[in-house]
Every structure is written in C-alpha cells, then in structure tokens.
Amino acid sequence: DLAGYLNYKLQAPRSDPVLSQHPHDYPYCLVSKELRSIIRSLLAKASGFLELFFDHCIYTMLQELDKAQGQSQNRPAKCLTVLWALGQAGFSDLHEGLKVWLGVMLPVLGIKSLSPYAVSYLDRLLMMHPNLTKGFGMIGPKDFFPLLDFAFMPNNSLSPSLQEQLRRLYPRLKVLALGARPEAALHSYFPSFLSRATPACPPAMKEELLSSLSQCLSLDPLSFSVWRQLYSKHLAQSSLLLNHLLQSWESCSKKVQQSLQETVRSFKVTNEELAARGAGGDTDVAACDTACKELLCKMKGRGLPWSRLLLVLLLLAAGLLLHDVRTHGSFQASSCARLLRSSGVLPASQLAWQKVSRACLQGYR
C-alpha cells in the first residue's frame, strides 16, 4: 500500500528518469520531518520485507514506463530508472555505492545513452564522500585498469567531455584502488602498468603510466622482482621506463637507486644473452642496453667524492691551525708546533725546506 501510494503521488518526469536537476534525495527532501519519521519507523518495522518492497517499487516503475507508447524507445529510460534506484544506496554509504557502480554501472560505461549518468553518479558519489577510507578494498586491478583506459585512451566509446570528467576523478579512483597500504599492493599493479607503457601510447597516458611505475618501484620493493621477470617480454616498455628513471635519477631515493643497481646489472646480463641469440628485436635490446649503461654510469658517479672530502679536510686543518696560532700569539708557541717538535716532524720539515730552498736558489742562479 505504501509503495502504491508513493508511486501514485510522486510522478517522475518522463523526460528525466534520473532526476538530474534535483538533489540526490529528491523528492524525500521535500517532505516534513513528521512524515519522514513515519516512513522510517514503518520501514524499520518491516525490515524483513525491505528487499521485496524495493523489488516491487522498481517493478511498478518499469510497468508505468511500459504504458507509454513505443516501448522499444523506453528501453534507455527503463535502464536509467533501474540505475537511479540502485544508486540510492551509495549516497549514505560509500562502500555500497562503489559496489553498485562497479557491479552495474561500470559494465555499461561506453553505452551512449547510459554513460553520462554512470559518470555523473560516480562524480557525485566521490564528492559526497571525501573520506575515501571506507571504500578501500572495493576496486582491484580487474576494475581499475579498464577505468584507466577509459580515462586516458583516445577514441574510445566515451565522448571527450565524459572522458575529461572521468580523468578528473581518476586520482581518487587510484587512491581507492591502492588502498590503505600501497606499499603492499603496487607490485600487483606493475605488470598492467608496464604492458600499457608502449612507445605508441598517448602522451598523457604515457606520463601517467611512467609515473605510476616509478611509484611502484619507490614504494613496493617487490616491483623490482616483478620487473625482472617481465623484462625479456617487455623490452620496448622497459626501455621507456629505464629512460624515465634516467631523467629523474636525482629525485630517486638512495634505497631505490641501490635496488635499481642490482636490477640494471641483471638486465645487462639478459641483454647480452638476447643479443647473442638474436632474440627480442635488435632495436629494443640496443635501446635497453644503452639506457642500462647510462644508468650504471650514473650509479658510479655517485661514489664517495674523495677530492671534495680532501679539500674539506685541508680547509678544516687550515682553520684549526689559524685558530691555534691566533690563540698562542705565534706559530712557534702554538700547540701544533709543540706537537710537531715533540714528534720530530718539525725539525725534519724545516731541514727539508732549507734543502728545497737552497736547490731552488742554485737553479735560479
């Protein structure tokens, strides 16, 4: 009776079954507090029948749509009505909203009549739940990478405006996918990031993939072992990543540089084996080998700077000597001179200096 009364009194505009011009809780937001209280108490008393009640409401809405002429033309409207009804759960619970979106809206992403609502619902869902922690664990690699492709791959089934809207949501979707401990999850994303990072992929997507691959290596050490396993089958992609790491070398942490050194050395061995067998494509092997050599040169260049260290020590010794002389009034009275005299170094050095001076004078004459 309640469902019939509400459906009779609350007629949705046929031209806009998802009520896009209204608040998410329309028309419930218009009723008085007293009526809201009555509805909530009635639903609480019938908690065991809520699933049947929900099914009945949807079935009745679809029946009403069928009464219109041209039922085949109402198929998009009926689909949107179901999506709208299922999506209501998400506005109070991010976990449930993501479950609905991944289950029924992601599969229709790309269908011209349904994509705008699917993207706008996701936008509203994430806007209403800025704290993403309740959604951790909902998006895995299986769902994440189709979203990445929709957001960055040109000429897909989304319009440019919807793709741009989805790309703005992508950073938050990535946070949801990686969860509370990215350092324990990133290695499982590394293979799909790497396989997509081809030389021919679009610039924006290539930038995102290389950045994500660098993040995998920086935060999750297991990514290095995954990369070593994939290397010989992904030479072109590995060449891009190696050159990216070469360009961003100065910003890499020492820990990453040490792990990378071991990995690059193993790549060098693999490159020699591939070149000897003539496998993997000469161009790709050569490009990888060149990048490996340049990285190894970078690593060697970060050895202990002996010349700078020696210069610092000399300046430090000169400063201490100057302070000692000023404190005692003269070099002969200084602590350094006493130490040198007691050790026999000062007389020997004075004698050597005299011999050098005498030899220089004779040579000058």
Short mmCIF file of C-alpha atoms in Angstrom, two decimals:
data_model
loop_
_atom_site.label_atom_id
_atom_site.label_comp_id
_atom_site.label_asym_id
_atom_site.label_seq_id
_atom_site.Cartn_x
_atom_site.Cartn_y
_atom_site.Cartn_z
CA ASP A 1 0.00 0.00 0.00
CA LEU A 2 2.80 2.42 0.89
CA ALA A 3 4.59 1.70 -2.40
CA GLY A 4 1.40 2.18 -4.40
CA TYR A 5 0.57 5.43 -2.64
CA LEU A 6 4.07 6.85 -3.12
CA ASN A 7 4.22 5.83 -6.78
CA TYR A 8 0.82 7.42 -7.38
CA LYS A 9 1.66 10.68 -5.63
CA LEU A 10 5.28 11.05 -6.79
CA GLN A 11 5.28 11.12 -10.57
CA ALA A 12 8.79 11.44 -12.02
CA PRO A 13 9.17 13.44 -15.25
CA ARG A 14 9.39 11.00 -18.15
CA SER A 15 11.99 13.14 -19.90
CA ASP A 16 14.42 12.84 -16.97
CA PRO A 17 14.07 9.50 -15.15
CA VAL A 18 17.25 10.09 -13.09
CA LEU A 19 16.06 13.50 -11.79
CA SER A 20 19.38 15.07 -12.76
CA GLN A 21 18.15 18.60 -12.00
CA HIS A 22 17.20 17.75 -8.42
CA PRO A 23 19.04 16.89 -5.19
CA HIS A 24 20.08 13.25 -4.76
CA ASP A 25 17.33 12.63 -2.17
CA TYR A 26 14.52 14.27 -4.14
CA PRO A 27 11.56 14.12 -3.51
CA TYR A 28 12.19 12.74 0.00
CA CYS A 29 13.92 16.00 0.91
CA LEU A 30 10.65 17.92 0.37
CA VAL A 31 8.53 16.11 2.94
CA SER A 32 8.13 17.24 6.53
CA LYS A 33 10.07 15.80 9.45
CA GLU A 34 6.90 14.17 10.76
CA LEU A 35 6.30 12.28 7.52
CA ARG A 36 9.97 11.25 7.31
CA SER A 37 9.72 9.86 10.83
CA ILE A 38 6.58 7.89 9.92
CA ILE A 39 8.22 6.42 6.79
CA ARG A 40 11.40 5.45 8.66
CA SER A 41 9.51 3.83 11.54
CA LEU A 42 7.30 1.90 9.10
CA LEU A 43 10.34 0.63 7.16
CA ALA A 44 12.07 -0.31 10.42
CA LYS A 45 9.07 -2.41 11.47
CA ALA A 46 9.06 -4.20 8.10
CA SER A 47 12.84 -4.70 7.86
CA GLY A 48 12.40 -8.33 6.84
CA PHE A 49 10.42 -7.32 3.75
CA LEU A 50 12.53 -4.39 2.54
CA GLU A 51 14.07 -6.37 -0.31
CA LEU A 52 10.61 -7.34 -1.58
CA PHE A 53 9.46 -3.76 -1.10
CA PHE A 54 12.39 -2.46 -3.16
CA ASP A 55 11.77 -5.00 -5.93
CA HIS A 56 8.10 -4.09 -6.00
CA CYS A 57 8.89 -0.37 -6.33
CA ILE A 58 11.23 -0.96 -9.26
CA TYR A 59 8.79 -3.35 -10.95
CA THR A 60 5.99 -0.80 -10.63
CA MET A 61 8.14 2.00 -12.06
CA LEU A 62 9.02 -0.15 -15.07
CA GLN A 63 5.36 -1.03 -15.58
CA GLU A 64 4.48 2.65 -15.65
CA LEU A 65 7.14 3.25 -18.28
CA ASP A 66 5.75 0.38 -20.36
CA LYS A 67 2.37 2.09 -20.53
CA ALA A 68 3.86 4.78 -22.73
CA GLN A 69 3.70 4.35 -26.48
CA GLY A 70 6.73 3.00 -28.24
CA GLN A 71 8.04 0.64 -25.60
CA SER A 72 11.25 -0.06 -27.53
CA GLN A 73 12.11 3.63 -27.29
CA ASN A 74 11.71 3.44 -23.49
CA ARG A 75 14.50 0.91 -23.02
CA PRO A 76 17.16 3.55 -22.18
CA ALA A 77 14.71 5.24 -19.80
CA LYS A 78 13.97 1.93 -18.09
CA CYS A 79 17.69 1.18 -17.73
CA LEU A 80 18.32 4.64 -16.29
CA THR A 81 15.44 4.17 -13.87
CA VAL A 82 16.96 0.95 -12.55
CA LEU A 83 20.41 2.55 -12.27
CA TRP A 84 18.94 5.52 -10.41
CA ALA A 85 17.06 3.28 -7.98
CA LEU A 86 20.06 1.03 -7.27
CA GLY A 87 22.36 4.01 -6.87
CA GLN A 88 20.39 5.47 -3.94
CA ALA A 89 22.22 3.16 -1.53
CA GLY A 90 25.52 4.87 -2.24
CA PHE A 91 24.61 8.31 -1.00
CA SER A 92 24.66 7.16 2.61
CA ASP A 93 27.40 4.51 2.28
CA LEU A 94 30.47 4.79 0.01
CA HIS A 95 31.13 1.06 0.20
CA GLU A 96 27.64 0.22 -1.06
CA GLY A 97 27.79 2.96 -3.68
CA LEU A 98 31.02 1.60 -5.14
CA LYS A 99 29.58 -1.91 -5.09
CA VAL A 100 26.61 -0.70 -7.15
CA TRP A 101 28.76 1.34 -9.52
CA LEU A 102 31.27 -1.45 -10.18
CA GLY A 103 28.53 -4.05 -10.49
CA VAL A 104 26.00 -2.34 -12.77
CA MET A 105 27.39 0.99 -14.00
CA LEU A 106 30.96 0.17 -15.00
CA PRO A 107 29.70 -2.58 -17.36
CA VAL A 108 27.51 -0.04 -19.23
CA LEU A 109 30.27 2.57 -19.45
CA GLY A 110 30.60 3.17 -23.17
CA ILE A 111 26.89 2.81 -23.99
CA LYS A 112 25.96 6.21 -25.35
CA SER A 113 22.60 6.57 -23.57
CA LEU A 114 23.83 5.32 -20.17
CA SER A 115 27.42 6.59 -19.89
CA PRO A 116 26.56 10.19 -18.87
CA TYR A 117 24.59 9.01 -15.84
CA ALA A 118 27.25 6.42 -14.88
CA VAL A 119 29.99 9.07 -14.85
CA SER A 120 27.87 11.74 -13.16
CA TYR A 121 26.82 9.26 -10.45
CA LEU A 122 30.47 8.40 -9.75
CA ASP A 123 31.32 12.10 -9.62
CA ARG A 124 28.53 12.82 -7.13
CA LEU A 125 29.37 9.71 -5.07
CA LEU A 126 33.01 10.71 -4.61
CA MET A 127 32.06 14.33 -3.94
CA MET A 128 29.66 13.28 -1.18
CA HIS A 129 32.28 11.01 0.44
CA PRO A 130 35.59 12.91 0.55
CA ASN A 131 36.92 10.40 3.10
CA LEU A 132 37.81 7.51 0.82
CA THR A 133 38.94 5.06 3.51
CA LYS A 134 35.52 3.36 3.68
CA GLY A 135 35.92 2.44 0.02
CA PHE A 136 39.32 0.76 0.36
CA GLY A 137 39.32 -2.79 -0.93
CA MET A 138 36.45 -2.28 -3.38
CA ILE A 139 38.49 -1.54 -6.53
CA GLY A 140 41.11 -4.07 -7.61
CA PRO A 141 43.31 -4.33 -10.72
CA LYS A 142 40.47 -6.02 -12.64
CA ASP A 143 38.28 -2.91 -12.30
CA PHE A 144 41.00 -0.25 -12.10
CA PHE A 145 42.69 -0.75 -15.46
CA PRO A 146 39.52 -0.53 -17.59
CA LEU A 147 38.90 2.80 -15.82
CA LEU A 148 42.43 3.93 -16.65
CA ASP A 149 41.86 3.02 -20.31
CA PHE A 150 38.55 4.88 -20.41
CA ALA A 151 40.15 7.94 -18.81
CA PHE A 152 43.27 8.18 -20.98
CA MET A 153 42.88 6.18 -24.20
CA PRO A 154 41.64 8.43 -27.05
CA ASN A 155 38.90 7.46 -29.48
CA ASN A 156 37.16 5.15 -27.03
CA SER A 157 33.40 4.90 -26.64
CA LEU A 158 33.20 7.87 -24.25
CA SER A 159 32.66 11.39 -25.52
CA PRO A 160 35.57 13.83 -24.97
CA SER A 161 33.67 15.68 -22.23
CA LEU A 162 32.86 12.46 -20.33
CA GLN A 163 36.43 11.26 -20.71
CA GLU A 164 37.71 14.54 -19.28
CA GLN A 165 35.26 14.24 -16.37
CA LEU A 166 36.40 10.67 -15.69
CA ARG A 167 40.05 11.76 -15.90
CA ARG A 168 39.42 14.31 -13.15
CA LEU A 169 38.06 11.50 -10.96
CA TYR A 170 40.96 9.17 -11.78
CA PRO A 171 43.33 10.28 -8.95
CA ARG A 172 40.70 9.44 -6.34
CA LEU A 173 39.92 6.13 -8.04
CA LYS A 174 43.64 5.33 -7.92
CA VAL A 175 43.72 6.06 -4.18
CA LEU A 176 40.75 3.72 -3.71
CA ALA A 177 42.45 1.01 -5.76
CA LEU A 178 45.77 1.14 -3.91
CA GLY A 179 44.05 1.17 -0.54
CA ALA A 180 45.47 1.81 2.92
CA ARG A 181 48.85 0.14 2.22
CA PRO A 182 50.04 0.96 -1.31
CA GLU A 183 53.49 -0.39 -0.42
CA ALA A 184 51.97 -3.88 -0.21
CA ALA A 185 49.73 -3.65 -3.28
CA LEU A 186 51.64 -1.81 -6.00
CA HIS A 187 53.62 -4.81 -7.25
CA SER A 188 50.34 -6.46 -8.31
CA TYR A 189 49.58 -3.40 -10.49
CA PHE A 190 53.08 -3.23 -12.00
CA PRO A 191 52.53 -5.79 -14.84
CA SER A 192 49.48 -3.99 -16.25
CA PHE A 193 51.11 -0.57 -15.94
CA LEU A 194 54.18 -1.87 -17.77
CA SER A 195 52.31 -3.65 -20.57
CA ARG A 196 50.43 -0.44 -21.42
CA ALA A 197 53.54 1.79 -21.47
CA THR A 198 54.31 1.29 -25.15
CA PRO A 199 56.13 3.89 -27.27
CA ALA A 200 52.91 4.45 -29.23
CA CYS A 201 50.61 5.17 -26.28
CA PRO A 202 49.20 8.73 -25.99
CA PRO A 203 51.43 11.29 -24.21
CA ALA A 204 49.07 11.88 -21.25
CA MET A 205 48.65 8.16 -20.70
CA LYS A 206 52.40 7.54 -21.08
CA GLU A 207 53.12 10.19 -18.45
CA GLU A 208 50.64 8.62 -16.02
CA LEU A 209 51.96 5.09 -16.63
CA LEU A 210 55.62 6.05 -16.15
CA SER A 211 54.74 7.99 -13.01
CA SER A 212 52.81 5.01 -11.66
CA LEU A 213 55.64 2.60 -12.50
CA SER A 214 58.10 4.85 -10.66
CA GLN A 215 55.70 4.90 -7.71
CA CYS A 216 55.61 1.09 -7.74
CA LEU A 217 59.42 0.90 -7.61
CA SER A 218 59.67 3.59 -4.93
CA LEU A 219 57.09 2.20 -2.52
CA ASP A 220 56.95 -1.55 -3.13
CA PRO A 221 60.34 -3.33 -3.38
CA LEU A 222 58.65 -6.45 -4.80
CA SER A 223 58.07 -4.46 -8.00
CA PHE A 224 61.75 -4.89 -8.91
CA SER A 225 61.50 -8.68 -8.89
CA VAL A 226 58.27 -8.49 -10.92
CA TRP A 227 60.03 -6.25 -13.45
CA ARG A 228 62.95 -8.66 -13.77
CA GLN A 229 60.53 -11.48 -14.57
CA LEU A 230 58.72 -9.42 -17.22
CA TYR A 231 61.78 -7.74 -18.73
CA SER A 232 62.62 -10.00 -21.67
CA LYS A 233 58.98 -9.94 -22.90
CA HIS A 234 58.56 -6.18 -22.48
CA LEU A 235 61.75 -4.66 -23.87
CA ALA A 236 60.14 -1.65 -25.56
CA GLN A 237 58.21 -0.76 -22.40
CA SER A 238 61.28 -1.35 -20.22
CA SER A 239 63.30 0.96 -22.44
CA LEU A 240 60.80 3.76 -21.79
CA LEU A 241 60.88 3.14 -18.06
CA LEU A 242 64.69 2.96 -17.92
CA ASN A 243 65.00 6.28 -19.74
CA HIS A 244 62.37 7.81 -17.46
CA LEU A 245 64.36 6.70 -14.41
CA LEU A 246 67.50 8.09 -16.03
CA GLN A 247 65.86 11.50 -16.43
CA SER A 248 64.52 11.52 -12.87
CA TRP A 249 67.62 9.96 -11.32
CA GLU A 250 68.38 12.85 -8.97
CA SER A 251 64.93 12.62 -7.39
CA CYS A 252 65.22 8.86 -6.69
CA SER A 253 65.89 7.85 -3.10
CA LYS A 254 69.12 6.03 -2.24
CA LYS A 255 67.15 2.89 -1.43
CA VAL A 256 65.57 2.89 -4.89
CA GLN A 257 68.96 3.57 -6.51
CA GLN A 258 70.51 0.59 -4.73
CA SER A 259 67.68 -1.75 -5.76
CA LEU A 260 67.80 -0.37 -9.27
CA GLN A 261 71.54 -1.02 -9.48
CA GLU A 262 71.01 -4.75 -8.87
CA THR A 263 68.14 -4.83 -11.37
CA VAL A 264 70.04 -2.99 -14.11
CA ARG A 265 73.01 -5.35 -13.73
CA SER A 266 70.69 -8.33 -14.21
CA PHE A 267 69.24 -6.56 -17.27
CA LYS A 268 72.75 -6.18 -18.68
CA VAL A 269 73.25 -9.95 -18.48
CA THR A 270 69.86 -10.53 -20.12
CA ASN A 271 70.70 -8.04 -22.88
CA GLU A 272 73.91 -9.90 -23.69
CA GLU A 273 72.06 -13.22 -23.82
CA LEU A 274 69.31 -11.80 -26.05
CA ALA A 275 71.84 -10.16 -28.36
CA ALA A 276 73.79 -13.42 -28.65
CA ARG A 277 70.62 -15.33 -29.58
CA GLY A 278 69.31 -12.57 -31.82
CA ALA A 279 66.08 -12.57 -29.85
CA GLY A 280 63.87 -9.75 -28.59
CA GLY A 281 64.42 -7.38 -31.53
CA ASP A 282 67.78 -5.75 -32.14
CA THR A 283 66.44 -2.21 -31.77
CA ASP A 284 64.71 -2.82 -28.44
CA VAL A 285 67.67 -4.72 -26.99
CA ALA A 286 70.06 -1.97 -28.11
CA ALA A 287 67.84 0.76 -26.62
CA CYS A 288 67.61 -1.07 -23.30
CA ASP A 289 71.33 -1.76 -23.25
CA THR A 290 72.15 1.90 -23.89
CA ALA A 291 69.83 3.01 -21.07
CA CYS A 292 71.35 0.39 -18.74
CA LYS A 293 74.89 1.61 -19.50
CA GLU A 294 73.92 5.24 -18.83
CA LEU A 295 72.25 4.30 -15.55
CA LEU A 296 75.30 2.34 -14.44
CA CYS A 297 77.46 5.38 -15.24
CA LYS A 298 75.13 7.49 -13.10
CA MET A 299 75.48 4.99 -10.27
CA LYS A 300 79.28 5.01 -10.48
CA GLY A 301 79.24 8.79 -10.45
CA ARG A 302 77.62 8.71 -7.04
CA GLY A 303 80.68 7.14 -5.38
CA LEU A 304 82.46 8.80 -2.45
CA PRO A 305 83.70 12.27 -3.60
CA TRP A 306 87.30 11.90 -2.42
CA SER A 307 88.52 15.15 -3.96
CA ARG A 308 85.82 17.18 -2.20
CA LEU A 309 86.41 15.32 1.03
CA LEU A 310 90.15 16.02 0.85
CA LEU A 311 89.51 19.70 0.17
CA VAL A 312 87.17 19.90 3.18
CA LEU A 313 89.78 18.23 5.41
CA LEU A 314 92.51 20.63 4.23
CA LEU A 315 90.29 23.65 4.89
CA LEU A 316 89.38 22.26 8.31
CA ALA A 317 93.07 21.70 9.19
CA ALA A 318 93.98 25.21 7.99
CA GLY A 319 91.20 26.69 10.10
CA LEU A 320 92.32 24.81 13.22
CA LEU A 321 95.94 25.87 12.65
CA LEU A 322 94.96 29.51 12.21
CA HIS A 323 92.88 29.45 15.39
CA ASP A 324 95.79 27.81 17.29
CA VAL A 325 98.28 30.45 16.10
CA ARG A 326 95.95 33.33 16.99
CA THR A 327 95.30 31.88 20.42
CA HIS A 328 99.02 31.50 21.32
CA GLY A 329 100.32 34.60 19.50
CA SER A 330 102.75 32.84 17.13
CA PHE A 331 103.28 29.56 15.33
CA GLN A 332 106.31 28.65 17.49
CA ALA A 333 104.20 28.98 20.65
CA SER A 334 101.21 27.13 19.24
CA SER A 335 100.10 23.65 20.31
CA CYS A 336 100.59 22.39 16.75
CA ALA A 337 104.26 23.50 16.76
CA ARG A 338 104.88 21.81 20.11
CA LEU A 339 103.29 18.60 18.85
CA LEU A 340 105.37 18.68 15.67
CA ARG A 341 108.60 19.34 17.64
CA SER A 342 107.94 16.52 20.08
CA SER A 343 107.28 14.08 17.26
CA GLY A 344 110.35 15.20 15.30
CA VAL A 345 108.28 16.24 12.30
CA LEU A 346 109.01 19.98 12.61
CA PRO A 347 112.87 19.75 12.56
CA ALA A 348 112.73 17.30 9.65
CA SER A 349 110.35 19.50 7.69
CA GLN A 350 112.49 22.61 8.39
CA LEU A 351 115.59 20.77 7.14
CA ALA A 352 113.75 19.60 4.04
CA TRP A 353 112.51 23.14 3.42
CA GLN A 354 116.05 24.51 3.67
CA LYS A 355 117.32 21.97 1.14
CA VAL A 356 114.48 22.73 -1.26
CA SER A 357 115.06 26.48 -0.91
CA ARG A 358 118.84 26.11 -1.48
CA ALA A 359 118.22 23.95 -4.60
CA CYS A 360 115.76 26.49 -5.97
CA LEU A 361 118.22 29.35 -5.47
CA GLN A 362 121.00 27.45 -7.19
CA GLY A 363 118.75 26.63 -10.09
CA TYR A 364 117.66 30.26 -10.36
CA ARG A 365 121.33 31.42 -10.48
#
